[in-house]
Amino acid sequence: MMCAIFYIADIILSSCIQLQHGIILDDKWALARLLGNNNTTKRNTEDNPNLVTLESHCFRGAEFVTFAKRVGILDNNKKSECCDDLTQRYQYEDLLPRIIPNSKSSQPPPPPAPSNLWVIKDAMSNGAGGIWIVDESNVHDFLTYDEDDTVNTQQSSSSSTTSILHPTHRYIAQRYAWPPTLYNRRKCHVRVYALITFDGKAYVHRKAFLHVANELFSNGEDDGEGNDKKKMKFEPSVHITNCCANSHDLHKFAGEICVDLKTVPPSSSDNGENLKNRNSSAELPLGDYFPSISASVAKLAKSFGPFIKGGEANGGFEYLGLDFVLSSDAEDSGCRKPVAYLLEVNAPPSQDTATGLPHAEALHDEVISDLLRMWVLPNLGTSKEENEPRNCGGWNCVHTTDIGKEEESESSNDNLIVPSKAAIINRIRWALFEKRALKEEESLERKSTSTSPIEVLKETSLATQENTVECEWTNRFDQDAFVSFARSQFPYFTKTSTEDIPVFFESSGGSQVPRVVSNAVIASMSNRDRSVVGSKQQKEARKALLTLLTNHNCQDMSSTNELVVMGLNASSLLDLLARKMSSIISKGDEIIISSENHLANVTPWLTLAKATGATVKWWTVTASEDEIHESCILSNLVTERTRVVAVPHVSNVLGVERDIPSICKLVHNVTNGKGQVVVDGVAASPHLLSCNAITLGRPDWYVVSLHKLFGPHLGCIVGKRENMIQLNCTEEAEHNCLSNEDLSKSLEPGTMNYEACCGARAVKEYFDLISVKALEMSSRQTSNQITAESSDHSRNTDTPLISHIARICIQRVENRLLDHLLGYLQTCVRVRIIQDPSQMKVNSSYDEDKTDLQKIPIVCFIHENINSQTIVDHCRERGIVFRAGKFLSTPRLWNELGIERDVEVVRFSLAHYNKVEEINSSIRVLETIDGWS
């Protein structure tokens, strides 16, 4: 029976019932073009929240230097990352024993990702050949050198020292999938069987194989067995998991391990002893990876669809063998989500198992038998009924979008395309696609070498610019170099004294100040002319702040609908706003206050409610029994009588961004525009989150404090012009004639602090400065120091784009810091991290997973045995600065989070100028406290 099955399968899989031009699915170059080319390695939520892709690049062997420069491997100033003495705090996830942890703190996090580790593959080779691991330490093995030891950028064969790569071969480079999930401490991949059919469906079979490398996995860190770390880093037997590369060593070869992709492993609360002692024929449960694998197969079918049309006439299909490397992705909750990265496709896969062992042959027979019953035999007319349900066996449909029908008429029998003609048309489609792709690459490369990065981006629309920043500039973003440059702009981090600079994790209390800001304040104080110079500084400060906070190019302040009012600080501005609103609040009106607010956005509204007789309602972080006056669902509270909704953009304790656009839409719709949303943006603004909130949500008021935004002590509130007119006690007609500048000044009593205004203007200059530098670095410009010309240029750049670049760079740097810090604290069994309970929603159907909200690097925690202030004092004495306290939170928040009234929390508040090494230093100090562990 087995021989008959394989005989039939061989005939079928080599016959004309395959899709036309389906061979393209076997091409690694095409796979990189369509699924990963020039994209950052990330979760692709726009397609499917379970889809992850690897950043990939295509090049000829002669073009390796261009690729290496593009991604920064040839940066001689950049060193490969390695683990320090905190290695024991990291741990790769392992499939043995195959048990899902029942809590996020049950094991340490994986090591940080290497900054520039790549897998180079010959696009047309199969098996274990033509695969290399590359980073900065061995990149020169892939270069061609002239006789004078200079790199030959053409990779000429006449050079005296030649590259490993053949100059005319096609190669792809994939960023190394990180962190790899191991099997018995060895790297592994899953061979998955899939099917794409002419009618646009894609299927995945539940049975698969796990293939394992022979050597223990190591990326340069100690593998625990005394092997040479540097040698093992690039050893093929560590990284290559194909059976053909490992089956020669019977003592180390793991064989073909059978996998079930629809069975979920037990949790750590279950008895998993049967898995610890599993034999080679038992099926490894990998059902938790199935959603990610299915998403990749669906994306594969959708992306290749236009190039494999024309199988309707013969019931065409493609039988595929796909190789996935297993990994995990950090989530906001602190847990890690299982994911699988698609490495390559074999179309069709080999009809023989690698070992011939009975359990492997049985699994392979099952896959082929199910394929014959589900698709082949019904399409050969052997079914009793034409429309009877297909017997899918282990095949699971994961995609149903049509791929062969540009128009509905094409699906009729009278319009079926002859297979040979369809194949020719598909080849033409691919040739045109490839031609366009090459032309775009050449154009981008030409622009990047002949034009400044700013000018290249300014040629396109803002939406295209932002997409380019996401997909092209920032995939070459060097986080370490960016942080080093940012720190060089702060006098605090560049002190010349011999004393060690304290690690500063107290930015939420007041950030450090860049040199450009302090110099601007000094310059203002050196030339004081209140009526002329001072007035000019005040106007320039308004323009700079509005540009920075809204991402609008505010060259003409007279035509903007948002105005800027400045004051002593955020607290005084909110107090002024509440007192002004007393004229529009009446008895019976409602004021909704978020319980996670800073008291600056609570006390003024409670005072206003008491003075006017308004009703106070609370938007809570946890569910409440009183759904009328307090609820974690905002839509339960908002009515036609709601006049004020006071919320923080980000809590200064929980550090979670709230969806301001959705909040504003709800309030404005229910109240018919009469309700005003007042947003405390103090904690969010240093991370440049305000732009989307103000631009997309259009809150009525948005307040910030500049001393937490790398600036001087100055408060700023952005408000709508019509609201400012409404609050002023003089006639509306009179105010309609006022300029924006005069209207802002009418809410600014007394003489403005002009020195602070000058510093406020310079805050935007600082963000422009680091943005231009980030673009220079991503464009591989050779200068290591930003020039005076670049500095001047940054002040005149296209500011919406510059703000977007700064925001993306800061978020990437801070996300790495946050993951590193949380990863450690989650391993500390005596530490409770103060986290958002995830119950606070805008409405009952609100889905946070569909929003792009951020978690900023504010982390609060409590130790079960050690007083918070004791922790702060111990660390400050050893050069680590952070704080403990309640941070002017409401008593309600403490109660909702289950924290005792008198308990203070430890708070680490980081910024983009902090380094991972500083977190490691803090960890070492924390572990010296008696009773910490």
mmCIF file with all atom_site columns, N, CA, C and O in Angstrom, residues 44 63 72 124 132 148 154 307 544 595 630 679 736 844:
data_model
loop_
_atom_site.group_PDB
_atom_site.id
_atom_site.type_symbol
_atom_site.label_atom_id
_atom_site.label_alt_id
_atom_site.label_comp_id
_atom_site.label_asym_id
_atom_site.label_entity_id
_atom_site.label_seq_id
_atom_site.pdbx_PDB_ins_code
_atom_site.Cartn_x
_atom_site.Cartn_y
_atom_site.Cartn_z
_atom_site.occupancy
_atom_site.B_iso_or_equiv
_atom_site.pdbx_formal_charge
_atom_site.auth_seq_id
_atom_site.auth_comp_id
_atom_site.auth_asym_id
_atom_site.auth_atom_id
_atom_site.pdbx_PDB_model_num
ATOM 1  N N  . ASN A 1 44  ? 3.042   41.670 11.793  1.00 0.00 ? 44  ASN A N  1
ATOM 2  C CA . ASN A 1 44  ? 2.354   42.440 10.765  1.00 0.00 ? 44  ASN A CA 1
ATOM 3  C C  . ASN A 1 44  ? 0.868   42.465 11.066  1.00 0.00 ? 44  ASN A C  1
ATOM 4  O O  . ASN A 1 44  ? 0.084   41.705 10.492  1.00 0.00 ? 44  ASN A O  1
ATOM 5  N N  . GLU A 1 63  ? 26.879  42.352 -5.620  1.00 0.00 ? 63  GLU A N  1
ATOM 6  C CA . GLU A 1 63  ? 26.269  43.497 -4.950  1.00 0.00 ? 63  GLU A CA 1
ATOM 7  C C  . GLU A 1 63  ? 26.284  43.353 -3.433  1.00 0.00 ? 63  GLU A C  1
ATOM 8  O O  . GLU A 1 63  ? 25.593  44.098 -2.739  1.00 0.00 ? 63  GLU A O  1
ATOM 9  N N  . GLY A 1 72  ? 24.332  48.079 7.470   1.00 0.00 ? 72  GLY A N  1
ATOM 10 C CA . GLY A 1 72  ? 25.281  48.512 8.486   1.00 0.00 ? 72  GLY A CA 1
ATOM 11 C C  . GLY A 1 72  ? 26.245  47.459 8.970   1.00 0.00 ? 72  GLY A C  1
ATOM 12 O O  . GLY A 1 72  ? 26.919  47.659 9.982   1.00 0.00 ? 72  GLY A O  1
ATOM 13 N N  . MET A 1 124 ? 18.985  29.617 -5.189  1.00 0.00 ? 124 MET A N  1
ATOM 14 C CA . MET A 1 124 ? 18.587  28.426 -5.921  1.00 0.00 ? 124 MET A CA 1
ATOM 15 C C  . MET A 1 124 ? 19.135  27.137 -5.330  1.00 0.00 ? 124 MET A C  1
ATOM 16 O O  . MET A 1 124 ? 18.940  26.058 -5.892  1.00 0.00 ? 124 MET A O  1
ATOM 17 N N  . TRP A 1 132 ? 25.087  30.722 4.957   1.00 0.00 ? 132 TRP A N  1
ATOM 18 C CA . TRP A 1 132 ? 26.139  31.279 5.799   1.00 0.00 ? 132 TRP A CA 1
ATOM 19 C C  . TRP A 1 132 ? 25.522  32.186 6.855   1.00 0.00 ? 132 TRP A C  1
ATOM 20 O O  . TRP A 1 132 ? 24.496  32.823 6.628   1.00 0.00 ? 132 TRP A O  1
ATOM 21 N N  . ASP A 1 148 ? 45.678  46.076 -3.245  1.00 0.00 ? 148 ASP A N  1
ATOM 22 C CA . ASP A 1 148 ? 46.114  47.018 -2.212  1.00 0.00 ? 148 ASP A CA 1
ATOM 23 C C  . ASP A 1 148 ? 45.275  46.892 -0.937  1.00 0.00 ? 148 ASP A C  1
ATOM 24 O O  . ASP A 1 148 ? 45.260  47.792 -0.104  1.00 0.00 ? 148 ASP A O  1
ATOM 25 N N  . GLN A 1 154 ? 32.781  46.188 -6.713  1.00 0.00 ? 154 GLN A N  1
ATOM 26 C CA . GLN A 1 154 ? 32.166  45.467 -7.817  1.00 0.00 ? 154 GLN A CA 1
ATOM 27 C C  . GLN A 1 154 ? 32.312  43.954 -7.673  1.00 0.00 ? 154 GLN A C  1
ATOM 28 O O  . GLN A 1 154 ? 31.855  43.204 -8.507  1.00 0.00 ? 154 GLN A O  1
ATOM 29 N N  . PHE A 1 307 ? 0.642   35.428 -9.554  1.00 0.00 ? 307 PHE A N  1
ATOM 30 C CA . PHE A 1 307 ? 1.690   34.851 -10.403 1.00 0.00 ? 307 PHE A CA 1
ATOM 31 C C  . PHE A 1 307 ? 1.524   33.349 -10.604 1.00 0.00 ? 307 PHE A C  1
ATOM 32 O O  . PHE A 1 307 ? 2.385   32.708 -11.222 1.00 0.00 ? 307 PHE A O  1
ATOM 33 N N  . ALA A 1 544 ? 6.926   76.580 17.933  1.00 0.00 ? 544 ALA A N  1
ATOM 34 C CA . ALA A 1 544 ? 7.728   75.357 18.091  1.00 0.00 ? 544 ALA A CA 1
ATOM 35 C C  . ALA A 1 544 ? 6.959   74.289 18.852  1.00 0.00 ? 544 ALA A C  1
ATOM 36 O O  . ALA A 1 544 ? 6.969   73.107 18.478  1.00 0.00 ? 544 ALA A O  1
ATOM 37 N N  . SER A 1 595 ? -9.667  57.696 37.341  1.00 0.00 ? 595 SER A N  1
ATOM 38 C CA . SER A 1 595 ? -9.039  57.450 38.637  1.00 0.00 ? 595 SER A CA 1
ATOM 39 C C  . SER A 1 595 ? -7.526  57.306 38.532  1.00 0.00 ? 595 SER A C  1
ATOM 40 O O  . SER A 1 595 ? -6.828  57.370 39.543  1.00 0.00 ? 595 SER A O  1
ATOM 41 N N  . GLU A 1 630 ? -19.535 55.216 38.694  1.00 0.00 ? 630 GLU A N  1
ATOM 42 C CA . GLU A 1 630 ? -18.175 54.790 38.449  1.00 0.00 ? 630 GLU A CA 1
ATOM 43 C C  . GLU A 1 630 ? -18.188 53.492 37.648  1.00 0.00 ? 630 GLU A C  1
ATOM 44 O O  . GLU A 1 630 ? -18.996 52.606 37.908  1.00 0.00 ? 630 GLU A O  1
ATOM 45 N N  . VAL A 1 679 ? -7.035  66.482 28.504  1.00 0.00 ? 679 VAL A N  1
ATOM 46 C CA . VAL A 1 679 ? -6.028  65.418 28.537  1.00 0.00 ? 679 VAL A CA 1
ATOM 47 C C  . VAL A 1 679 ? -4.758  65.915 29.216  1.00 0.00 ? 679 VAL A C  1
ATOM 48 O O  . VAL A 1 679 ? -4.194  66.943 28.817  1.00 0.00 ? 679 VAL A O  1
ATOM 49 N N  . ASN A 1 736 ? -13.832 87.054 18.197  1.00 0.00 ? 736 ASN A N  1
ATOM 50 C CA . ASN A 1 736 ? -13.711 86.556 16.836  1.00 0.00 ? 736 ASN A CA 1
ATOM 51 C C  . ASN A 1 736 ? -12.785 87.435 16.010  1.00 0.00 ? 736 ASN A C  1
ATOM 52 O O  . ASN A 1 736 ? -12.275 87.018 14.980  1.00 0.00 ? 736 ASN A O  1
ATOM 53 N N  . SER A 1 844 ? -17.890 48.900 25.688  1.00 0.00 ? 844 SER A N  1
ATOM 54 C CA . SER A 1 844 ? -17.887 47.467 26.002  1.00 0.00 ? 844 SER A CA 1
ATOM 55 C C  . SER A 1 844 ? -17.361 46.621 24.870  1.00 0.00 ? 844 SER A C  1
ATOM 56 O O  . SER A 1 844 ? -16.849 45.523 25.092  1.00 0.00 ? 844 SER A O  1
#
